[in-house]
């Protein structure tokens, strides 16, 4: 593969010089890039990893906000579901490329990401803010971020070393002898120096897949599950095998039927064994067994058992045959069958690729394959025999190659055992164990209540570990055992003789009204405010009463008030606004009131009105008490609404009505007739007002003689 030098860039981290060195490829110089974008991770060559850590924390907070929106202490998904969402949406994005930059980041950047993980653990477990970090991680079943990164970096280093070549040399340079990853690897391999990592397997090519019957996978037995009793599982497994795999007639079959039973036995970190039983037409023909490795897990051991069984089956099957046959494989490992069910082109583990190669070789010899899951440790006869053989095979030499995930799993166990746990409430209740198994009968609220009780918090009683006295260790006040033989666990402070302030005041009565006050000072205040006594005289009356003659008590001096001269203000004091009407003797304080008065009473439009403020040396009336003469109106325009009693005109009908109401209350004509003008208060209160609303008022003529006699005028 040729490399385009023009599109290739290089970056030197932590370098302040402009051109410290020059890189060339095929004689051509490679250009420099100040801010490279490598695998979706943005680095700053001068600022280190702080920018990328802050961006990663921002994305984590956004995802955690979405998870918190669907989680609550009383409703929402269970803890296992929230943990799966966190691992898939948050931790998977955080761990992307973390093996490259985490160990070069500062402690502040690492703590920034660890705080986000602590926040996620509280959301998953449903515990309140302020819980200890170690307790919240145990409740959420999460490893610390530093431990998880250490494990991922170790896996990355082992994968680079297993590939060899330049990747092996780069891994040796990056993870040097003093690196934490290399130190962990050396500590683990110190006891297993003879281990050998299995080599990589090339993926299967499409041409190797022939047109043949695909293997059938049966990964369940209906309607039985793993939580049912052993008798139910054994009976269901035997009936299923008898119905689908055993021959019903007594005559020998025309086609040969092979049965392969596999099982394994594991002692973590010590030894493991794998065994297989091969039957042909219900006759045992061979029983291979071998050691599976010191660090192998149950999944790995089951795969080894199936591998040795298929290898031995190929020796018994003829290379060329015309009659097809059947092969039934029985295993109690659901994980192995599920991994094989993904297909020969999708598997990535070396041992799974080897298993698929063996299965395809068996298929080429005209063998139809079916794989069946059976329940283990429930009494199935051939499965129990195979399990006994696997336990004996664990004593054989462990010469198998080691799988990288097995080393990583052992490293996790070592790191968990080396964690230092404080003497917390949860450690005292559950020890170094994970939360109990999920139970379907528990509700979300009950599951959250158990988690809060383990970490020392209660919804109704608050924190059960409240450190009030530094000399008392913070232990739970609800579940702390009190044994007489051992003595109380909670230490109590020694009793120290302290002085207690006793109450010396007594109730006092008023000598005038016999009112009882709480203390003498309150009684004195009562007599001064209620009865007008001098304070000193009131105190003597309360103390001695009338037993001793009164003495001359000097009057109380007036309270001393410190008079501080204020700085003189440069602001001119405002005079009160007095607005006079030029047509009458009315006064107003607001210009709007005066304008309204001129428009409604005197019929002067807003365009010809001019507000004039009154002065202090001017009066609104003349010396003889009469109002000043009104000047002639300056408005000569004719408005649409004219008064029929005078020459005034108005712009609105309401202004005309107000003018008649206040200006023409009563008019005396030349012949002595008094004209009274009445207006309804509100149209809703008047029942006899016409619907058209044209009559805004009514005019009544009353003789002057009737007015003098006091006769009532007619009403509407």
Short mmCIF file of C-alpha atoms in Angstrom, two decimals, residues 5 13 19 51 56 118 173 181 211 231 246 305 353 402 407 416 486 496 512 517 560 592 618 620 632 704 711:
data_model
loop_
_atom_site.label_atom_id
_atom_site.label_comp_id
_atom_site.label_asym_id
_atom_site.label_seq_id
_atom_site.Cartn_x
_atom_site.Cartn_y
_atom_site.Cartn_z
CA UNK A 5 3.13 12.08 1.59
CA UNK A 13 3.43 17.03 21.77
CA UNK A 19 11.36 22.99 14.14
CA UNK A 51 -9.12 20.48 26.29
CA UNK A 56 -15.37 14.57 27.17
CA UNK A 118 -19.42 9.19 40.60
CA UNK A 173 8.40 2.12 24.07
CA UNK A 181 0.47 -0.71 33.07
CA UNK A 211 -23.59 -24.81 0.06
CA UNK A 231 -36.09 -31.74 39.35
CA UNK A 246 -33.27 -40.30 20.41
CA UNK A 305 -13.91 -29.05 25.57
CA UNK A 353 -12.65 -19.16 14.54
CA UNK A 402 -3.67 -18.33 27.52
CA UNK A 407 -5.50 -12.35 31.81
CA UNK A 416 -10.41 -5.50 43.42
CA UNK A 486 -17.93 -6.98 73.58
CA UNK A 496 -17.39 16.56 82.31
CA UNK A 512 -51.85 49.40 89.29
CA UNK A 517 -45.71 39.78 83.44
CA UNK A 560 -29.16 62.08 74.00
CA UNK A 592 -53.95 66.33 33.10
CA UNK A 618 -50.24 85.24 43.04
CA UNK A 620 -56.48 82.84 42.43
CA UNK A 632 -62.29 85.30 25.55
CA UNK A 704 -91.02 79.29 39.42
CA UNK A 711 -92.96 70.82 44.99
#
